[in-house]
mmCIF file with all atom_site columns, C-alpha atoms and ligand atoms in Angstrom:
data_model
loop_
_atom_site.group_PDB
_atom_site.id
_atom_site.type_symbol
_atom_site.label_atom_id
_atom_site.label_alt_id
_atom_site.label_comp_id
_atom_site.label_asym_id
_atom_site.label_entity_id
_atom_site.label_seq_id
_atom_site.pdbx_PDB_ins_code
_atom_site.Cartn_x
_atom_site.Cartn_y
_atom_site.Cartn_z
_atom_site.occupancy
_atom_site.B_iso_or_equiv
_atom_site.pdbx_formal_charge
_atom_site.auth_seq_id
_atom_site.auth_comp_id
_atom_site.auth_asym_id
_atom_site.auth_atom_id
_atom_site.pdbx_PDB_model_num
ATOM   1   C  CA  . MET A 1 1   ? -2.633  14.724  -30.007 1.00 87.00 ? 1258 MET A CA  1
ATOM   2   C  CA  . ASP A 1 2   ? -5.599  16.454  -30.468 1.00 90.00 ? 1259 ASP A CA  1
ATOM   3   C  CA  . GLY A 1 3   ? -8.599  15.269  -30.743 1.00 95.00 ? 1260 GLY A CA  1
ATOM   4   C  CA  . CYS A 1 4   ? -7.595  12.520  -28.697 1.00 98.00 ? 1261 CYS A CA  1
ATOM   5   C  CA  . VAL A 1 5   ? -10.156 11.357  -26.324 1.00 98.00 ? 1262 VAL A CA  1
ATOM   6   C  CA  . PHE A 1 6   ? -7.660  9.858   -23.903 1.00 98.00 ? 1263 PHE A CA  1
ATOM   7   C  CA  . CYS A 1 7   ? -4.910  12.142  -24.451 1.00 98.00 ? 1264 CYS A CA  1
ATOM   8   C  CA  . LYS A 1 8   ? -7.778  15.047  -23.570 1.00 98.00 ? 1265 LYS A CA  1
ATOM   9   C  CA  . ILE A 1 9   ? -8.330  12.845  -20.055 1.00 98.00 ? 1266 ILE A CA  1
ATOM   10  C  CA  . THR A 1 10  ? -5.039  11.672  -19.039 1.00 98.00 ? 1267 THR A CA  1
ATOM   11  C  CA  . ASN A 1 11  ? -4.686  16.452  -19.345 1.00 97.00 ? 1268 ASN A CA  1
ATOM   12  C  CA  . LYS A 1 12  ? -7.281  16.309  -17.157 1.00 97.00 ? 1269 LYS A CA  1
ATOM   13  C  CA  . GLU A 1 13  ? -9.202  18.131  -19.870 1.00 97.00 ? 1270 GLU A CA  1
ATOM   14  C  CA  . ILE A 1 14  ? -11.955 16.284  -19.631 1.00 97.00 ? 1271 ILE A CA  1
ATOM   15  C  CA  . PRO A 1 15  ? -13.050 13.937  -16.288 1.00 98.00 ? 1272 PRO A CA  1
ATOM   16  C  CA  . ALA A 1 16  ? -12.931 10.641  -15.765 1.00 98.00 ? 1273 ALA A CA  1
ATOM   17  C  CA  . ASP A 1 17  ? -12.973 8.112   -12.471 1.00 98.00 ? 1274 ASP A CA  1
ATOM   18  C  CA  . ILE A 1 18  ? -9.298  8.195   -12.285 1.00 97.00 ? 1275 ILE A CA  1
ATOM   19  C  CA  . VAL A 1 19  ? -7.810  5.767   -9.632  1.00 95.00 ? 1276 VAL A CA  1
ATOM   20  C  CA  . PHE A 1 20  ? -4.305  5.258   -9.601  1.00 92.00 ? 1277 PHE A CA  1
ATOM   21  C  CA  . GLU A 1 21  ? -2.170  7.426   -11.289 1.00 94.00 ? 1278 GLU A CA  1
ATOM   22  C  CA  . ASN A 1 22  ? 1.757   7.797   -11.732 1.00 92.00 ? 1279 ASN A CA  1
ATOM   23  C  CA  . ASP A 1 23  ? 4.680   9.239   -14.108 1.00 94.00 ? 1280 ASP A CA  1
ATOM   24  C  CA  . ASN A 1 24  ? 3.688   7.480   -17.414 1.00 97.00 ? 1281 ASN A CA  1
ATOM   25  C  CA  . PHE A 1 25  ? 0.055   6.538   -16.839 1.00 98.00 ? 1282 PHE A CA  1
ATOM   26  C  CA  . VAL A 1 26  ? -3.396  7.269   -15.618 1.00 98.00 ? 1283 VAL A CA  1
ATOM   27  C  CA  . VAL A 1 27  ? -5.848  4.304   -14.329 1.00 98.00 ? 1284 VAL A CA  1
ATOM   28  C  CA  . PHE A 1 28  ? -9.297  5.303   -14.280 1.00 98.00 ? 1285 PHE A CA  1
ATOM   29  C  CA  . LYS A 1 29  ? -13.265 3.633   -14.617 1.00 98.00 ? 1286 LYS A CA  1
ATOM   30  C  CA  . ASP A 1 30  ? -14.194 2.605   -18.173 1.00 98.00 ? 1287 ASP A CA  1
ATOM   31  C  CA  . ILE A 1 31  ? -17.293 4.441   -19.024 1.00 98.00 ? 1288 ILE A CA  1
ATOM   32  C  CA  . ASN A 1 32  ? -19.280 1.649   -20.867 1.00 98.00 ? 1289 ASN A CA  1
ATOM   33  C  CA  . PRO A 1 33  ? -18.053 -1.874  -18.392 1.00 98.00 ? 1290 PRO A CA  1
ATOM   34  C  CA  . LYS A 1 34  ? -17.600 -4.408  -20.214 1.00 97.00 ? 1291 LYS A CA  1
ATOM   35  C  CA  . SER A 1 35  ? -17.295 -6.043  -16.305 1.00 97.00 ? 1292 SER A CA  1
ATOM   36  C  CA  . ARG A 1 36  ? -18.303 -5.347  -12.951 1.00 96.00 ? 1293 ARG A CA  1
ATOM   37  C  CA  . ILE A 1 37  ? -14.511 -4.279  -12.960 1.00 97.00 ? 1294 ILE A CA  1
ATOM   38  C  CA  . HIS A 1 38  ? -13.383 -2.566  -16.421 1.00 98.00 ? 1295 HIS A CA  1
ATOM   39  C  CA  . PHE A 1 39  ? -10.635 -0.224  -15.330 1.00 98.00 ? 1296 PHE A CA  1
ATOM   40  C  CA  . LEU A 1 40  ? -8.154  0.831   -18.632 1.00 98.00 ? 1297 LEU A CA  1
ATOM   41  C  CA  . ILE A 1 41  ? -4.742  1.773   -18.322 1.00 98.00 ? 1298 ILE A CA  1
ATOM   42  C  CA  . VAL A 1 42  ? -4.050  4.346   -20.530 1.00 98.00 ? 1299 VAL A CA  1
ATOM   43  C  CA  . SER A 1 43  ? -0.183  5.373   -20.989 1.00 98.00 ? 1300 SER A CA  1
ATOM   44  C  CA  . LYS A 1 44  ? 0.160   9.753   -20.802 1.00 98.00 ? 1301 LYS A CA  1
ATOM   45  C  CA  . LYS A 1 45  ? 2.384   9.587   -24.183 1.00 98.00 ? 1302 LYS A CA  1
ATOM   46  C  CA  . HIS A 1 46  ? -0.307  8.957   -27.518 1.00 98.00 ? 1303 HIS A CA  1
ATOM   47  C  CA  . ILE A 1 47  ? 1.176   5.714   -28.918 1.00 98.00 ? 1304 ILE A CA  1
ATOM   48  C  CA  . HIS A 1 48  ? -1.567  4.765   -30.827 1.00 98.00 ? 1305 HIS A CA  1
ATOM   49  C  CA  . SER A 1 49  ? -1.533  1.034   -30.706 1.00 98.00 ? 1306 SER A CA  1
ATOM   50  C  CA  . VAL A 1 50  ? 0.475   -1.846  -29.526 1.00 98.00 ? 1307 VAL A CA  1
ATOM   51  C  CA  . ALA A 1 51  ? 1.360   -2.379  -32.880 1.00 98.00 ? 1308 ALA A CA  1
ATOM   52  C  CA  . HIS A 1 52  ? 2.953   1.177   -33.037 1.00 98.00 ? 1309 HIS A CA  1
ATOM   53  C  CA  . ILE A 1 53  ? 5.528   0.758   -30.172 1.00 97.00 ? 1310 ILE A CA  1
ATOM   54  C  CA  . GLU A 1 54  ? 8.671   1.163   -30.838 1.00 97.00 ? 1311 GLU A CA  1
ATOM   55  C  CA  . ASP A 1 55  ? 11.694  -0.427  -29.768 1.00 96.00 ? 1312 ASP A CA  1
ATOM   56  C  CA  . GLU A 1 56  ? 12.455  2.138   -27.694 1.00 97.00 ? 1313 GLU A CA  1
ATOM   57  C  CA  . ASP A 1 57  ? 9.099   2.209   -25.650 1.00 96.00 ? 1314 ASP A CA  1
ATOM   58  C  CA  . ALA A 1 58  ? 9.221   -1.504  -24.751 1.00 96.00 ? 1315 ALA A CA  1
ATOM   59  C  CA  . GLY A 1 59  ? 10.061  0.093   -20.965 1.00 97.00 ? 1316 GLY A CA  1
ATOM   60  C  CA  . LEU A 1 60  ? 7.313   1.897   -21.142 1.00 97.00 ? 1317 LEU A CA  1
ATOM   61  C  CA  . ALA A 1 61  ? 5.304   -1.224  -22.781 1.00 97.00 ? 1318 ALA A CA  1
ATOM   62  C  CA  . GLY A 1 62  ? 6.697   -3.447  -19.611 1.00 97.00 ? 1319 GLY A CA  1
ATOM   63  C  CA  . GLN A 1 63  ? 5.745   -0.683  -16.948 1.00 97.00 ? 1320 GLN A CA  1
ATOM   64  C  CA  . MET A 1 64  ? 2.478   -0.783  -18.570 1.00 98.00 ? 1321 MET A CA  1
ATOM   65  C  CA  . ILE A 1 65  ? 1.853   -4.264  -17.234 1.00 98.00 ? 1322 ILE A CA  1
ATOM   66  C  CA  . LEU A 1 66  ? 2.896   -3.475  -13.770 1.00 97.00 ? 1323 LEU A CA  1
ATOM   67  C  CA  . THR A 1 67  ? 0.567   -0.894  -13.369 1.00 97.00 ? 1324 THR A CA  1
ATOM   68  C  CA  . ALA A 1 68  ? -2.109  -3.204  -14.246 1.00 97.00 ? 1325 ALA A CA  1
ATOM   69  C  CA  . ARG A 1 69  ? -0.443  -4.791  -11.601 1.00 97.00 ? 1326 ARG A CA  1
ATOM   70  C  CA  . ASP A 1 70  ? -0.584  -2.500  -8.465  1.00 95.00 ? 1327 ASP A CA  1
ATOM   71  C  CA  . THR A 1 71  ? -4.123  -1.579  -9.526  1.00 95.00 ? 1328 THR A CA  1
ATOM   72  C  CA  . ALA A 1 72  ? -5.255  -4.826  -8.999  1.00 96.00 ? 1329 ALA A CA  1
ATOM   73  C  CA  . LYS A 1 73  ? -3.205  -5.342  -5.879  1.00 96.00 ? 1330 LYS A CA  1
ATOM   74  C  CA  . LYS A 1 74  ? -4.458  -1.439  -5.228  1.00 94.00 ? 1331 LYS A CA  1
ATOM   75  C  CA  . LEU A 1 75  ? -8.249  -3.103  -5.386  1.00 94.00 ? 1332 LEU A CA  1
ATOM   76  C  CA  . GLY A 1 76  ? -7.213  -6.515  -3.487  1.00 96.00 ? 1333 GLY A CA  1
ATOM   77  C  CA  . LEU A 1 77  ? -8.469  -8.300  -6.867  1.00 96.00 ? 1334 LEU A CA  1
ATOM   78  C  CA  . SER A 1 78  ? -8.052  -11.755 -7.083  1.00 94.00 ? 1335 SER A CA  1
ATOM   79  C  CA  . GLY A 1 79  ? -7.939  -12.694 -10.336 1.00 97.00 ? 1336 GLY A CA  1
ATOM   80  C  CA  . TYR A 1 80  ? -8.157  -10.200 -13.147 1.00 98.00 ? 1337 TYR A CA  1
ATOM   81  C  CA  . LYS A 1 81  ? -7.251  -10.519 -17.319 1.00 98.00 ? 1338 LYS A CA  1
ATOM   82  C  CA  . LEU A 1 82  ? -5.605  -8.016  -19.328 1.00 98.00 ? 1339 LEU A CA  1
ATOM   83  C  CA  . LEU A 1 83  ? -6.501  -7.259  -22.679 1.00 98.00 ? 1340 LEU A CA  1
ATOM   84  C  CA  . PHE A 1 84  ? -5.117  -4.630  -25.881 1.00 98.00 ? 1341 PHE A CA  1
ATOM   85  C  CA  . ASN A 1 85  ? -8.066  -4.875  -28.752 1.00 98.00 ? 1342 ASN A CA  1
ATOM   86  C  CA  . VAL A 1 86  ? -5.094  -3.756  -31.524 1.00 98.00 ? 1343 VAL A CA  1
ATOM   87  C  CA  . GLY A 1 87  ? -7.073  -2.260  -34.700 1.00 97.00 ? 1344 GLY A CA  1
ATOM   88  C  CA  . ARG A 1 88  ? -10.156 -1.953  -35.860 1.00 97.00 ? 1345 ARG A CA  1
ATOM   89  C  CA  . GLY A 1 89  ? -10.268 -5.129  -37.031 1.00 97.00 ? 1346 GLY A CA  1
ATOM   90  C  CA  . ALA A 1 90  ? -10.152 -6.592  -32.638 1.00 98.00 ? 1347 ALA A CA  1
ATOM   91  C  CA  . GLY A 1 91  ? -12.364 -4.143  -31.963 1.00 96.00 ? 1348 GLY A CA  1
ATOM   92  C  CA  . GLN A 1 92  ? -10.057 -1.016  -31.039 1.00 98.00 ? 1349 GLN A CA  1
ATOM   93  C  CA  . VAL A 1 93  ? -12.406 2.079   -30.654 1.00 98.00 ? 1350 VAL A CA  1
ATOM   94  C  CA  . VAL A 1 94  ? -10.025 4.590   -29.296 1.00 98.00 ? 1351 VAL A CA  1
ATOM   95  C  CA  . ASP A 1 95  ? -6.796  5.115   -31.357 1.00 98.00 ? 1352 ASP A CA  1
ATOM   96  C  CA  . HIS A 1 96  ? -3.990  5.686   -27.621 1.00 98.00 ? 1353 HIS A CA  1
ATOM   97  C  CA  . ILE A 1 97  ? -2.549  2.272   -26.112 1.00 98.00 ? 1354 ILE A CA  1
ATOM   98  C  CA  . HIS A 1 98  ? -4.579  1.653   -23.534 1.00 98.00 ? 1355 HIS A CA  1
ATOM   99  C  CA  . LEU A 1 99  ? -4.303  -1.584  -21.576 1.00 98.00 ? 1356 LEU A CA  1
ATOM   100 C  CA  . HIS A 1 100 ? -8.410  -2.908  -20.467 1.00 98.00 ? 1357 HIS A CA  1
ATOM   101 C  CA  . LEU A 1 101 ? -7.770  -4.317  -16.661 1.00 98.00 ? 1358 LEU A CA  1
ATOM   102 C  CA  . LEU A 1 102 ? -11.247 -7.023  -16.471 1.00 98.00 ? 1359 LEU A CA  1
ATOM   103 C  CA  . ALA A 1 103 ? -12.240 -8.977  -13.439 1.00 98.00 ? 1360 ALA A CA  1
ATOM   104 C  CA  . ASP A 1 104 ? -15.763 -10.449 -12.457 1.00 95.00 ? 1361 ASP A CA  1
HETATM 105 P  P1  . 5GP B 2 .   ? -10.963 -0.490  -27.299 1.00 86.74 ? 531  5GP B P1  1
HETATM 106 O  O1  . 5GP B 2 .   ? -11.927 -0.723  -28.346 1.00 86.74 ? 531  5GP B O1  1
HETATM 107 O  O2  . 5GP B 2 .   ? -10.551 1.040   -27.575 1.00 86.74 ? 531  5GP B O2  1
HETATM 108 O  O3  . 5GP B 2 .   ? -10.074 -1.495  -26.870 1.00 86.74 ? 531  5GP B O3  1
HETATM 109 O  O4  . 5GP B 2 .   ? -11.516 0.307   -25.284 1.00 86.74 ? 531  5GP B O4  1
HETATM 110 C  C1  . 5GP B 2 .   ? -12.352 1.716   -25.717 1.00 86.74 ? 531  5GP B C1  1
HETATM 111 C  C2  . 5GP B 2 .   ? -12.536 1.289   -24.104 1.00 86.74 ? 531  5GP B C2  1
HETATM 112 O  O5  . 5GP B 2 .   ? -12.276 2.524   -23.408 1.00 86.74 ? 531  5GP B O5  1
HETATM 113 C  C3  . 5GP B 2 .   ? -13.772 1.338   -24.709 1.00 86.74 ? 531  5GP B C3  1
HETATM 114 O  O6  . 5GP B 2 .   ? -14.302 -0.159  -23.656 1.00 86.74 ? 531  5GP B O6  1
HETATM 115 C  C4  . 5GP B 2 .   ? -15.125 2.435   -23.930 1.00 86.74 ? 531  5GP B C4  1
HETATM 116 O  O7  . 5GP B 2 .   ? -16.035 2.174   -23.831 1.00 86.74 ? 531  5GP B O7  1
HETATM 117 C  C5  . 5GP B 2 .   ? -13.834 3.459   -22.887 1.00 86.74 ? 531  5GP B C5  1
HETATM 118 N  N1  . 5GP B 2 .   ? -14.037 5.102   -23.681 1.00 86.74 ? 531  5GP B N1  1
HETATM 119 C  C6  . 5GP B 2 .   ? -14.069 4.948   -24.552 1.00 86.74 ? 531  5GP B C6  1
HETATM 120 N  N2  . 5GP B 2 .   ? -14.740 6.647   -23.954 1.00 86.74 ? 531  5GP B N2  1
HETATM 121 C  C7  . 5GP B 2 .   ? -14.427 6.605   -22.701 1.00 86.74 ? 531  5GP B C7  1
HETATM 122 C  C8  . 5GP B 2 .   ? -14.444 8.290   -22.139 1.00 86.74 ? 531  5GP B C8  1
HETATM 123 O  O8  . 5GP B 2 .   ? -14.766 9.134   -22.404 1.00 86.74 ? 531  5GP B O8  1
HETATM 124 N  N3  . 5GP B 2 .   ? -14.395 7.886   -20.653 1.00 86.74 ? 531  5GP B N3  1
HETATM 125 C  C9  . 5GP B 2 .   ? -13.778 6.974   -20.640 1.00 86.74 ? 531  5GP B C9  1
HETATM 126 N  N4  . 5GP B 2 .   ? -14.032 6.329   -19.449 1.00 86.74 ? 531  5GP B N4  1
HETATM 127 N  N5  . 5GP B 2 .   ? -13.820 5.546   -21.116 1.00 86.74 ? 531  5GP B N5  1
HETATM 128 C  C10 . 5GP B 2 .   ? -13.937 5.738   -22.552 1.00 86.74 ? 531  5GP B C10 1
HETATM 129 ZN ZN1 . ZN  B 3 .   ? -4.069  9.974   -27.534 1.00 86.74 ? 532  ZN  B ZN1 1
#
């Protein structure tokens, strides 16, 4: 989607510190980390937020969690938090679905 920063990152139009990529997702370091470890699992498909996931994208939503799991395993994390901010009221600032992976 035009003007979307995460579309630009997944399309490699702007750089990011990418640590993992598969057919449907790109995982990169958050530019302003809130924890020692802070990655974003970002769908290559532009979906505004969790509130905008269509039933037909249920598989993609599940794969997002599995991609977070694979990233955490690759990083050797023994414990981590996964977080979706949904909507401005919850602090969502980038309107392209992403899952935060956080660890101390
Ligand atoms: P939200 O609050 O929307 O759930 O989280 C968006 C996250 O994206 C924030 O933690 C913010 O630091 C991160 N972010 C915003 N713009 C960029 C960017 O251009 N590059 C990277 N790597 N992270 C970004
Ligand atoms: Zn986008």
